[in-house]
Coordinates of N, CA and C in Angstrom, one line a residue:
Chain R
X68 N -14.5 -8.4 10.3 CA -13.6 -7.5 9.6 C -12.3 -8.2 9.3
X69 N -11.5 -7.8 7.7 CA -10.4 -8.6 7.8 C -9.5 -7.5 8.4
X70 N -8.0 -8.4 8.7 CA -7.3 -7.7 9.6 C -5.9 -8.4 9.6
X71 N -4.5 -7.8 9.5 CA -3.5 -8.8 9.1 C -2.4 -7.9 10.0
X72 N -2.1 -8.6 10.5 CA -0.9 -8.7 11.9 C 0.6 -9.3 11.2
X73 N 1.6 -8.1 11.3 CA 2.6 -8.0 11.0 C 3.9 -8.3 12.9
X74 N 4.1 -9.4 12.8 CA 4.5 -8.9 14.0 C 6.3 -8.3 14.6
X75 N 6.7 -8.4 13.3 CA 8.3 -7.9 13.6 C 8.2 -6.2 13.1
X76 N 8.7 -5.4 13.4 CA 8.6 -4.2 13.6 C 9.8 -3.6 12.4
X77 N 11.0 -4.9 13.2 CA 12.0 -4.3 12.1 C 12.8 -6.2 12.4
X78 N 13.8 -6.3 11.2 CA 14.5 -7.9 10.9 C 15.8 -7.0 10.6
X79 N 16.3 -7.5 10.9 CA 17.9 -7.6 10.7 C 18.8 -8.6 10.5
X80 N 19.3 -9.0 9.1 CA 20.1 -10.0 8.1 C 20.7 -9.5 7.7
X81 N 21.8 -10.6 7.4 CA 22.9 -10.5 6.9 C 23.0 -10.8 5.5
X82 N 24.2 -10.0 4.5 CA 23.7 -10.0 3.0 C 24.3 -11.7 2.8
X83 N 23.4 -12.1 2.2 CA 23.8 -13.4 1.6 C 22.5 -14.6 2.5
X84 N 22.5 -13.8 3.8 CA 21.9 -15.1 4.8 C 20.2 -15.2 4.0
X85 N 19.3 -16.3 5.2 CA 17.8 -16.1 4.3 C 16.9 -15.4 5.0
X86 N 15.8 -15.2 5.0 CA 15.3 -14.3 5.3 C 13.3 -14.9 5.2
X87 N 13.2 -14.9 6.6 CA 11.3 -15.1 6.4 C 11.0 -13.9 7.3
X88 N 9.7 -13.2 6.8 CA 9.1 -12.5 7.5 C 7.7 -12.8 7.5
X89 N 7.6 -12.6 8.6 CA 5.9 -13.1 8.7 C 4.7 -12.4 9.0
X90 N 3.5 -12.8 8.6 CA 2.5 -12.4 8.2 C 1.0 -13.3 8.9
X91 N 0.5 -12.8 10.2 CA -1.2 -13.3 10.4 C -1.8 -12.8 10.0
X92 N -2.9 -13.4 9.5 CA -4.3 -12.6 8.9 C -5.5 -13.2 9.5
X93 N -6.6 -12.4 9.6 CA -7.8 -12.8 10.3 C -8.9 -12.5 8.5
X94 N -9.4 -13.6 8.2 CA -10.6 -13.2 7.1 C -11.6 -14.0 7.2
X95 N -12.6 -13.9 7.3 CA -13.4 -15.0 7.1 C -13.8 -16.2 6.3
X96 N -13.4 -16.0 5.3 CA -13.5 -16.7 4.3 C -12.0 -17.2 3.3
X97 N -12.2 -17.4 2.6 CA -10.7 -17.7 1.5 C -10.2 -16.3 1.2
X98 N -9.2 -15.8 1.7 CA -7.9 -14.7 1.6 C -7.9 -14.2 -0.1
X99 N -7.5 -13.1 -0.3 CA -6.6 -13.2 -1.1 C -5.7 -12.2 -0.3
X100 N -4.7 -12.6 -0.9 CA -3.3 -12.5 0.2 C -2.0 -12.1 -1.0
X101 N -1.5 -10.6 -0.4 CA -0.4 -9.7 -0.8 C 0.8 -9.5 0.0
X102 N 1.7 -9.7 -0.6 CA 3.1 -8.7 -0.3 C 3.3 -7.7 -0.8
X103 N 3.9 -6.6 -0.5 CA 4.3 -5.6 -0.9 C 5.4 -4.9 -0.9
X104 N 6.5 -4.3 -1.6 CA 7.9 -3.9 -0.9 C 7.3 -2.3 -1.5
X105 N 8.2 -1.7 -0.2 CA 8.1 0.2 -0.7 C 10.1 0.6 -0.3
X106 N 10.6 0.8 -1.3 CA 12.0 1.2 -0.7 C 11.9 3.1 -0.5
X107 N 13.0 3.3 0.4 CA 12.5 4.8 0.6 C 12.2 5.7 -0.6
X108 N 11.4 6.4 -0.4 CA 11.2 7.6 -1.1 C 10.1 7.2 -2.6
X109 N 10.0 5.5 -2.4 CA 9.0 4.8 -3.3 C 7.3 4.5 -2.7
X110 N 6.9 4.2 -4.4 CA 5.4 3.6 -3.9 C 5.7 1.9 -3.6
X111 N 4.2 1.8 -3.6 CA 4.5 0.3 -3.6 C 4.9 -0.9 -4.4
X112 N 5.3 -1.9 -4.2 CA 5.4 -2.1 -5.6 C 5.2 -4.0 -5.2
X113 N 4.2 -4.6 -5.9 CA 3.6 -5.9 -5.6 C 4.9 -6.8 -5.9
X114 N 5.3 -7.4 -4.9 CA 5.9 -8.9 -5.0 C 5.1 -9.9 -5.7
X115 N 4.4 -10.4 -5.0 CA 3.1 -11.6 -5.1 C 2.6 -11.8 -4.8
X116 N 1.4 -12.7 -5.0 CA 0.0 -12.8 -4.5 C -0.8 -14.0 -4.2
X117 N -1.2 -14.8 -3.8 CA -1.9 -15.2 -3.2 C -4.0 -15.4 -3.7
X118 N -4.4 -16.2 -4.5 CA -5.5 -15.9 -4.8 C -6.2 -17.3 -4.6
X119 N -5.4 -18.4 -5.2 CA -5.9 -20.1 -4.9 C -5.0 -20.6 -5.6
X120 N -5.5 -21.7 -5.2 CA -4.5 -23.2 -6.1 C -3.1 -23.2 -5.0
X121 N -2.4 -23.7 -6.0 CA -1.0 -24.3 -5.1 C -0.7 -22.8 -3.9
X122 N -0.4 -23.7 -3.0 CA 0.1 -22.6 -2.1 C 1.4 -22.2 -1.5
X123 N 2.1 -22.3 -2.6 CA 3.5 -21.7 -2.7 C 3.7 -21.0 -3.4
X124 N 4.0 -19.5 -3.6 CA 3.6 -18.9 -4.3 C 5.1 -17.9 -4.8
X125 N 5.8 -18.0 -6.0 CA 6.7 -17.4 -6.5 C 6.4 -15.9 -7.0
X126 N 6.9 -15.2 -6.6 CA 7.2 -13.7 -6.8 C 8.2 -13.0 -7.4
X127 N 8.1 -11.8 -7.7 CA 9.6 -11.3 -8.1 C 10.8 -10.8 -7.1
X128 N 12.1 -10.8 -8.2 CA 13.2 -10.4 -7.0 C 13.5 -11.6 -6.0
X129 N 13.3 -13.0 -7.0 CA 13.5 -14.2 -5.7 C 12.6 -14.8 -4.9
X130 N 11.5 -13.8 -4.4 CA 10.6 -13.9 -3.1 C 9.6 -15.3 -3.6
X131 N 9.6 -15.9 -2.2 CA 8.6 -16.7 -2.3 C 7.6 -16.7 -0.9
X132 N 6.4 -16.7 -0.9 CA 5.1 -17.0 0.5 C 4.7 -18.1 0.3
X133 N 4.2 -18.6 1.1 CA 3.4 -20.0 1.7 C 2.0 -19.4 1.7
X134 N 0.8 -19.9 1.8 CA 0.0 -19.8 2.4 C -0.4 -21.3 3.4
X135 N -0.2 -20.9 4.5 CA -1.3 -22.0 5.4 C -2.4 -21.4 6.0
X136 N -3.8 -22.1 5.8 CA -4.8 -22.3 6.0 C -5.1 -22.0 7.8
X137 N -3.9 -23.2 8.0 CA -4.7 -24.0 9.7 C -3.9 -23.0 10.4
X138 N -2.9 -22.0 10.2 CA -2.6 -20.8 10.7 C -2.1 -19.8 10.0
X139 N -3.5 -19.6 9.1 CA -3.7 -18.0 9.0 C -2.7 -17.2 8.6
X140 N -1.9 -18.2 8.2 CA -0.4 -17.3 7.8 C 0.2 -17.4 6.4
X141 N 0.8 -16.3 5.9 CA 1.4 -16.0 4.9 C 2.7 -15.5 4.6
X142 N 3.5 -16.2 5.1 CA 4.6 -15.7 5.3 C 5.7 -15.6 4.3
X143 N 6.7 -14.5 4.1 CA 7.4 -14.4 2.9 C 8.9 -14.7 3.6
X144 N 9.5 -15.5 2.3 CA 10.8 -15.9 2.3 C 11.7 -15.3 1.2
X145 N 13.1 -15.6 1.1 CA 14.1 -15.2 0.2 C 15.2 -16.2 1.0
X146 N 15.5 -17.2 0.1 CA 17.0 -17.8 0.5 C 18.3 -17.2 0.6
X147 N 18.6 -16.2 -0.5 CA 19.9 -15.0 0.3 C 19.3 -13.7 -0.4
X148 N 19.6 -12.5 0.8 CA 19.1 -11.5 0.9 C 20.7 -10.6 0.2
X149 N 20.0 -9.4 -0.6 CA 20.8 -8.9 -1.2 C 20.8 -7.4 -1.1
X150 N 21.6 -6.8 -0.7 CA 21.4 -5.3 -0.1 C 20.6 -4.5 -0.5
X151 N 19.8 -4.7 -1.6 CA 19.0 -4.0 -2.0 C 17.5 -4.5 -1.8
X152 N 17.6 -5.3 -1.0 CA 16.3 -5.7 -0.8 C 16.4 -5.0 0.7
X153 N 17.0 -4.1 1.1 CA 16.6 -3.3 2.2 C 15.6 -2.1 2.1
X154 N 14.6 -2.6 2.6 CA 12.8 -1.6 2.5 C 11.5 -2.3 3.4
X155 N 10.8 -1.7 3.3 CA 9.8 -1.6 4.0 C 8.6 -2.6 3.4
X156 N 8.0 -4.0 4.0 CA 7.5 -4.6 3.3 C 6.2 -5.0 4.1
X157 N 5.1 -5.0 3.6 CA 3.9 -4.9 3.9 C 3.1 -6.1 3.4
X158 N 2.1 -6.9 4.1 CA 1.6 -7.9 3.8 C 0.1 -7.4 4.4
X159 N -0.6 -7.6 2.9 CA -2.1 -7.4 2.7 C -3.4 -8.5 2.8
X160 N -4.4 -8.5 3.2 CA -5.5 -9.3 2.6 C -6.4 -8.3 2.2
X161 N -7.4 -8.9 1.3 CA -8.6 -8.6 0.5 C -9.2 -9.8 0.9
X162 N -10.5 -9.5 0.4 CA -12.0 -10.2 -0.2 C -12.4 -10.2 -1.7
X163 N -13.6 -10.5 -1.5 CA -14.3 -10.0 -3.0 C -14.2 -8.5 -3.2
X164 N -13.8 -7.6 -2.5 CA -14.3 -6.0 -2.7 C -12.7 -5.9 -3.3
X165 N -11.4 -6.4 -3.0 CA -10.5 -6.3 -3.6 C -9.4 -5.3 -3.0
X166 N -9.8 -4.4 -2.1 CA -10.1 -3.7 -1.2 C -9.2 -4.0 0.1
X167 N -7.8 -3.9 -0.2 CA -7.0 -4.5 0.9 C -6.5 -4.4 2.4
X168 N -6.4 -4.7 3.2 CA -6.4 -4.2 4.6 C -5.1 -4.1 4.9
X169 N -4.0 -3.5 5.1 CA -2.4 -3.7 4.8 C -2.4 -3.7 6.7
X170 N -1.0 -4.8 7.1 CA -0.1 -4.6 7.7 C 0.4 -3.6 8.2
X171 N 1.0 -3.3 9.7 CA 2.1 -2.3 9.9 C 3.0 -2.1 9.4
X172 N 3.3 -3.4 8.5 CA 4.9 -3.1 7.7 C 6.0 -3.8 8.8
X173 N 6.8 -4.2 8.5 CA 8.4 -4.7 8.3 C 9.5 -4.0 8.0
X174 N 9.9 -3.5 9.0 CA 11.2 -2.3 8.2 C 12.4 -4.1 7.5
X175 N 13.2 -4.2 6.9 CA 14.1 -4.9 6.4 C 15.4 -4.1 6.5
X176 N 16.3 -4.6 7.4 CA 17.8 -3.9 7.1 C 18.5 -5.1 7.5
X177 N 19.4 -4.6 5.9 CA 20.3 -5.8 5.9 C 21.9 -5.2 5.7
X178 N 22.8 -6.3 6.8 CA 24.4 -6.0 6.4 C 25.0 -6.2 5.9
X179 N 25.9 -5.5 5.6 CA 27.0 -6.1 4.5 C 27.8 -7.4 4.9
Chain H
X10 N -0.4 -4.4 -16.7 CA -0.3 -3.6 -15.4 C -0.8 -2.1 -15.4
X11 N -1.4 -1.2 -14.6 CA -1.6 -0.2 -14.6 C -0.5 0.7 -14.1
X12 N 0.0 1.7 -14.8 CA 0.8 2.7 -14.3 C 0.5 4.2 -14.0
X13 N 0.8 5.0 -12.6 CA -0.2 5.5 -12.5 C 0.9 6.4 -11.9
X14 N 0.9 8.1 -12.5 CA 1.8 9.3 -11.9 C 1.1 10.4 -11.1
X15 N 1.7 10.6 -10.1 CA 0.9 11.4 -9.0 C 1.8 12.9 -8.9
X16 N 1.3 14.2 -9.2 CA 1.8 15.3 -8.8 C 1.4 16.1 -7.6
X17 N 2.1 16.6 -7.0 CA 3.7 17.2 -7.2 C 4.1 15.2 -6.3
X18 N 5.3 15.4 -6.4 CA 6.0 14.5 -5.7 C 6.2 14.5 -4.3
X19 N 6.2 15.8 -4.2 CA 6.4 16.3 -2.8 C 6.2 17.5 -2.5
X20 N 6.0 18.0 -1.3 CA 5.4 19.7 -1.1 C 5.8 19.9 0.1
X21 N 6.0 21.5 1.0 CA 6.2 21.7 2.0 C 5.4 22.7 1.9
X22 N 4.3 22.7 3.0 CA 3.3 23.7 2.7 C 3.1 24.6 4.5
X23 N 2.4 25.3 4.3 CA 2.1 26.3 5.4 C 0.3 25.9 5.9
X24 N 0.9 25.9 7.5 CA -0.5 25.6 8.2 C -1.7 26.5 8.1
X25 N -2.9 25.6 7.3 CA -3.8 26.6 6.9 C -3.9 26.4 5.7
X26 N -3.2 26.4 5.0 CA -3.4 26.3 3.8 C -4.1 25.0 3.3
X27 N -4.2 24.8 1.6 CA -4.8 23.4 1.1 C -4.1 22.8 0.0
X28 N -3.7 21.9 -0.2 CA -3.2 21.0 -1.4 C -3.9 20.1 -1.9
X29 N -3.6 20.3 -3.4 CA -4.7 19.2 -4.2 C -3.3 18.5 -4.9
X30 N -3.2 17.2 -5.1 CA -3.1 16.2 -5.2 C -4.0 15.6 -6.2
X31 N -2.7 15.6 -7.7 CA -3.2 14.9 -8.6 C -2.8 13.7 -9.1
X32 N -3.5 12.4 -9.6 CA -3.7 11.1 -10.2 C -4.0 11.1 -11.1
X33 N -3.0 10.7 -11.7 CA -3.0 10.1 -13.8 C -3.0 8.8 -13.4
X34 N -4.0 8.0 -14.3 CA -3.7 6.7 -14.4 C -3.6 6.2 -16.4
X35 N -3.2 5.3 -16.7 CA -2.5 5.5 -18.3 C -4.0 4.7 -18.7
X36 N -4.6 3.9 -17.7 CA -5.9 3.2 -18.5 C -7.3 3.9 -17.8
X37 N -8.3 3.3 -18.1 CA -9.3 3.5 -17.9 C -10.1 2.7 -16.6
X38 N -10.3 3.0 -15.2 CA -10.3 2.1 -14.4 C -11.6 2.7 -13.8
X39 N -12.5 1.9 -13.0 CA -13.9 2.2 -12.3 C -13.5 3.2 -11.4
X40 N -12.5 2.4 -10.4 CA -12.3 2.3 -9.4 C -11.1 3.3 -8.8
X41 N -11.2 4.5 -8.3 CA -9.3 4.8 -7.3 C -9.6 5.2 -6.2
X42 N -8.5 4.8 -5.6 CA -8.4 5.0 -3.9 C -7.6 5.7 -3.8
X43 N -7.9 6.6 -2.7 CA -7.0 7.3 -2.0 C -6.2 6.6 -0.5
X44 N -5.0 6.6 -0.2 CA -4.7 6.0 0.8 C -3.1 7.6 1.8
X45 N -3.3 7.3 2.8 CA -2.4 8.4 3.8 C -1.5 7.3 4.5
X46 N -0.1 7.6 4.5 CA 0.8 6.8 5.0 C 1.5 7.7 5.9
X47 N 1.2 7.7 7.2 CA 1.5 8.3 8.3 C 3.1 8.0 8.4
X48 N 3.9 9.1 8.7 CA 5.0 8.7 9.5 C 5.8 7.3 10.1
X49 N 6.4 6.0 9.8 CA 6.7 5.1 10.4 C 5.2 4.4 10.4
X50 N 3.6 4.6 9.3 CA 2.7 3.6 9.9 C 2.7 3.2 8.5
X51 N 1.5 2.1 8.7 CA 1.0 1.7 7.3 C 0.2 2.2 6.7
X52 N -0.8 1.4 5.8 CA -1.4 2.8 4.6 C -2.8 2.4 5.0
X53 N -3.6 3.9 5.5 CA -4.7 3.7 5.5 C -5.6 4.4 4.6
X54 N -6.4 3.8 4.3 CA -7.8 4.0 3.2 C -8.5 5.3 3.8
X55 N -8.4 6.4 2.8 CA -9.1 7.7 3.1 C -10.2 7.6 2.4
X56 N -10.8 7.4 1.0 CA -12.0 7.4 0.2 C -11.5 6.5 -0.7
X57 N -12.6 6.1 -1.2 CA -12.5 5.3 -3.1 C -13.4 6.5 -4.1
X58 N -12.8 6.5 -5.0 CA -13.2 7.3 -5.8 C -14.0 6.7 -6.7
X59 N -15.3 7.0 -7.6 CA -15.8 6.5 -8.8 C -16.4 7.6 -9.7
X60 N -15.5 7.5 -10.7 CA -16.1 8.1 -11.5 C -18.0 8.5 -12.1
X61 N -18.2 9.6 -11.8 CA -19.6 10.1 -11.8 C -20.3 10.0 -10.6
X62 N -19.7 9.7 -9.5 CA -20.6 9.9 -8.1 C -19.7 10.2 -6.8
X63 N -20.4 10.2 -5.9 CA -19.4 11.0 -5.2 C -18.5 10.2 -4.6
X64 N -17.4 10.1 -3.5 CA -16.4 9.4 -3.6 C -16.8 8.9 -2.2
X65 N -16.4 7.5 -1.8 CA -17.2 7.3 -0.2 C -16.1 7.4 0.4
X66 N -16.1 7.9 1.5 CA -15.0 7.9 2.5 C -14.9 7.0 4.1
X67 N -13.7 6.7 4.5 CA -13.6 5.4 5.5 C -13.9 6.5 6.8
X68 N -13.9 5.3 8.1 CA -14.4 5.8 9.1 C -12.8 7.1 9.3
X69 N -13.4 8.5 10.1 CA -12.2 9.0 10.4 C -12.1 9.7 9.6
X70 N -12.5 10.0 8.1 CA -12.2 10.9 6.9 C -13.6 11.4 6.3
X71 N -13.7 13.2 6.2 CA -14.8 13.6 5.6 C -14.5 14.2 4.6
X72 N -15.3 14.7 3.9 CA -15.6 15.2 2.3 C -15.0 16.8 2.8
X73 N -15.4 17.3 4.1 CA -14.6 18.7 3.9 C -13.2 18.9 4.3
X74 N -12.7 18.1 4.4 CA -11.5 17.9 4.9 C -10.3 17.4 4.0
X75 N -11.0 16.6 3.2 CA -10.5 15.8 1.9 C -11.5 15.5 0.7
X76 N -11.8 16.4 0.2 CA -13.0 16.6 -1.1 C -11.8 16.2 -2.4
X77 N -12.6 14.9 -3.1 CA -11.9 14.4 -4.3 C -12.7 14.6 -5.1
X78 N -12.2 14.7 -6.0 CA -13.1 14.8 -7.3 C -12.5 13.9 -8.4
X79 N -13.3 13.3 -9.6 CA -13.3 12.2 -10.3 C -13.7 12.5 -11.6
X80 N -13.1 13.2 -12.5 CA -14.2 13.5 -13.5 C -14.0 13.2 -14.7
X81 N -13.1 11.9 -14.8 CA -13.2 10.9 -15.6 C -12.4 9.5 -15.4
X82 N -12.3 8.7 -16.2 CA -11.6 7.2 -16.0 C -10.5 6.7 -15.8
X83 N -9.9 7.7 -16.0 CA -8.2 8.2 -15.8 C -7.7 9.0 -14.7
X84 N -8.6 9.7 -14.4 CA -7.6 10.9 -13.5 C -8.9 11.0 -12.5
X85 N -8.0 11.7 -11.2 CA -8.6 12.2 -9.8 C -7.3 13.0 -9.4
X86 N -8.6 13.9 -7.9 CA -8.0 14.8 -7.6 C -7.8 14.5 -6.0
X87 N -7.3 14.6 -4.8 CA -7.5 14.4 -3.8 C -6.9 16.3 -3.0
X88 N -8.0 16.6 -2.8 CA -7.4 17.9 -2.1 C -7.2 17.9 0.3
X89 N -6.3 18.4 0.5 CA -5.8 18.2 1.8 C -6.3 19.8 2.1
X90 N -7.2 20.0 3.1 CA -8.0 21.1 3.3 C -6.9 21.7 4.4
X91 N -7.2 23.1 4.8 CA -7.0 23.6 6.0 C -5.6 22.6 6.9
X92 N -4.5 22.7 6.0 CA -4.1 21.7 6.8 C -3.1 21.8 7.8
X93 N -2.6 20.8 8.6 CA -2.2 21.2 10.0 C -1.0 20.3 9.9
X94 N -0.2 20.1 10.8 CA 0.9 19.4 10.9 C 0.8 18.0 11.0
X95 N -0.2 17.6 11.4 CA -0.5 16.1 11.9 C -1.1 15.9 10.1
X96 N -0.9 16.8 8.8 CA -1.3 15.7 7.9 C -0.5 15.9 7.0
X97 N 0.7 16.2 7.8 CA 2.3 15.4 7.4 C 2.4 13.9 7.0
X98 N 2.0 13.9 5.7 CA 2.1 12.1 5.4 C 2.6 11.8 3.8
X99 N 2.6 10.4 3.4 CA 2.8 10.4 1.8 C 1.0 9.9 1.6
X100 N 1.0 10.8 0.8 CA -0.2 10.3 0.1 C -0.5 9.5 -1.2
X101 N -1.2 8.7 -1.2 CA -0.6 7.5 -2.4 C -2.4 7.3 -2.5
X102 N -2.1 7.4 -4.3 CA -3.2 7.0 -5.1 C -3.1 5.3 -5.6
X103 N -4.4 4.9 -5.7 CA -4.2 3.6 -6.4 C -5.3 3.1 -7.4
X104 N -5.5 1.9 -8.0 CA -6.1 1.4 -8.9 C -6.2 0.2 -8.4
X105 N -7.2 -0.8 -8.7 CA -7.5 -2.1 -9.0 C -7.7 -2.8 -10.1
X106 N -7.2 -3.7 -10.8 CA -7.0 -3.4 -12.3 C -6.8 -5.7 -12.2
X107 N -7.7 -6.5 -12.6 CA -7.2 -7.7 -12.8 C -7.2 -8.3 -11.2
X108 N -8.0 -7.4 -10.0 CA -8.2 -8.1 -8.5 C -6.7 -8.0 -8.2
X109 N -6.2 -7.2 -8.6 CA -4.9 -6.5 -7.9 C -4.6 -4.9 -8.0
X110 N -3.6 -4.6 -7.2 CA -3.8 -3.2 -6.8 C -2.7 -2.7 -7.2
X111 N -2.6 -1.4 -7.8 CA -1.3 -0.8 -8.4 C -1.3 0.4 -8.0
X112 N -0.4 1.2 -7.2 CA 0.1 2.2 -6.1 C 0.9 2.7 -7.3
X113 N 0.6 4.6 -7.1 CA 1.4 5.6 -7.4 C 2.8 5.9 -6.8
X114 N 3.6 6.5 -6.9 CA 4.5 7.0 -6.6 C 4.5 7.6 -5.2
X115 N 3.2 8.2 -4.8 CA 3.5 8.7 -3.8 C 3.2 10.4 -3.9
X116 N 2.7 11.0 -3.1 CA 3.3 12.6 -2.6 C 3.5 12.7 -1.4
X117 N 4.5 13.4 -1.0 CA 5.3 13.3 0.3 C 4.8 14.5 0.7
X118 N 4.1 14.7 1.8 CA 3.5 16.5 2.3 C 4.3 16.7 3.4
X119 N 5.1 17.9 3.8 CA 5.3 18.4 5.4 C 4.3 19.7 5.4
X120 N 4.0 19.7 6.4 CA 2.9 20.8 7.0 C 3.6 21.2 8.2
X121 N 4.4 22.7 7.9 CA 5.2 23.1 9.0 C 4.2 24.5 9.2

C-alpha cells in the first residue's frame, strides 16, 4: 500500500528566508508524486507534480520539489518565503489508479 | 483544468439530522471522489463516485451513513446521515481530469 509521511507538523520562517519542507513516500513502483497548498477557509489547490523525466520539478508561486529515487523523497522548496504563502501544505502519491494517498500536512507560518 | 463548486459552503447543523452536499463540476468526468478533512488532519477518501453504478466506498465508510448519488457526468451528491459531532469536518469533492486531481472548495460542517 502507498503511503507518504509528512514529518514536520508545523515550520516556522521568516519572510524573505527559504524554506524546504519535506516529504517520504513508501510506493512500490514509480510515484507519481503531488504537492498541494490549502490556505484557511480554501480547497486545495496543486502546486506541482511529479510524473517522470527530469526530476526537478517547477511549480507555481515560485515552488520547486526534487524527486530522489534512493530516498523516497520529495521534498518542496521556495528560496524566499512570502507572507502569503502561510497555509497548510500536503504532499501526495498516486499510482496508475490516480488515486492519491495525501500526507498529514505541514502547517507553514511565516514572520514578518 | 477542471473547476468544480460545492454547496452550501458551510453549515451548522443539529445532531440527528442529515446534509446533502452538492458537486458541480463545469466538464464531463468518469470519475468523483468524495474526501472528509477532519479537524487539524488530512484528507481521507470516503467513496469514488461513477456515474451509472453505485459509488464504492473506503475501509471505515458505508452507503448508510454516507449514500452518494451520481446521476450524471457533471454533478454528485454526498449526503451526511444521522449526524453526530464527530462528523464535524470540511468535506471536499474532487475530480481526476489529465492523471491529476482538482478539489472543490470545500463544505465546512459543525454538528453541535
Amino acid at each position: 500500500a502507498q503511503s507518504v509521511t509528512q514529518p514536520d507538523i508545523h515550520i516556522t520562517v521568516s519572510e524573505g528566508a527559504s524554506l524546504e519542507l519535506r516529504c517520504n513516500y513508501s510506493y512500490g513502483a514509480t510515484p507519481y508524486l503531488f504537492w498541494y497548498v490549502q490556505s484557511p477557509g480554501q480547497g486545495l489547490q496543486l502546486l506541482l507534480k511529479y510524473f517522470s523525466g527530469d526530476t526537478l520539478v517547477q511549480g507555481i508561486k515560485g515552488f520547486e520539489a526534487e524527486f530522489k529515487r534512493s530516498q523516497s523523497s520529495f521534498n518542496l522548496r521556495k528560496p524566499s518565503v512570502h507572507w502569503s504563502d502561510a497555509a497548510e501544505y500536503f504532499c501526495a502519491v498516486s499510482g496508475g489508479s490516480y488515486i492519491p494517498t495525501f500526507g498529514r500536512g505541514t502547517s507553514l507560518i511565516v514572520h514578518p | 483544468s477542471a473547476v468544480i463548486s460545492q454547496k452550501p459552503s458551510r453549515d451548522i447543523c443539529q445532531r440527528g439530522t442529515s446534509l446533502t452536499i452538492q458537486c458541480q463540476v463545469d466538464s464531463q468526468v468518469t470519475m468523483m471522489f468524495w474526501y472528509r478533512q477532519q479537524p487539524g488532519q488530512s484528507l481521507t477518501l470516503i467513496a469514488t463516485a461513477n456515474q451509472g453504478s453505485e459509488a464504492t466506498y473506503e475501509s471505515g465508510f458505508v452507503i448508510d451513513k454516507f449514500p452518494i448519488s451520481r446521476p450524471n457526468l457533471t454533478f454528485s451528491t454526498l449526503t451526511v446521515s444521522n449526524m453526530s459531532p464527530e462528523d464535524s469536518s470540511i468535506y471536499l469533492c474532487s475530480v481526476v481530469e489529465g492523471a491529476e486531481q482538482y478539489f472543490g472548495p470545500g463544505t465546512r460542517l459543525t454538528v453541535t
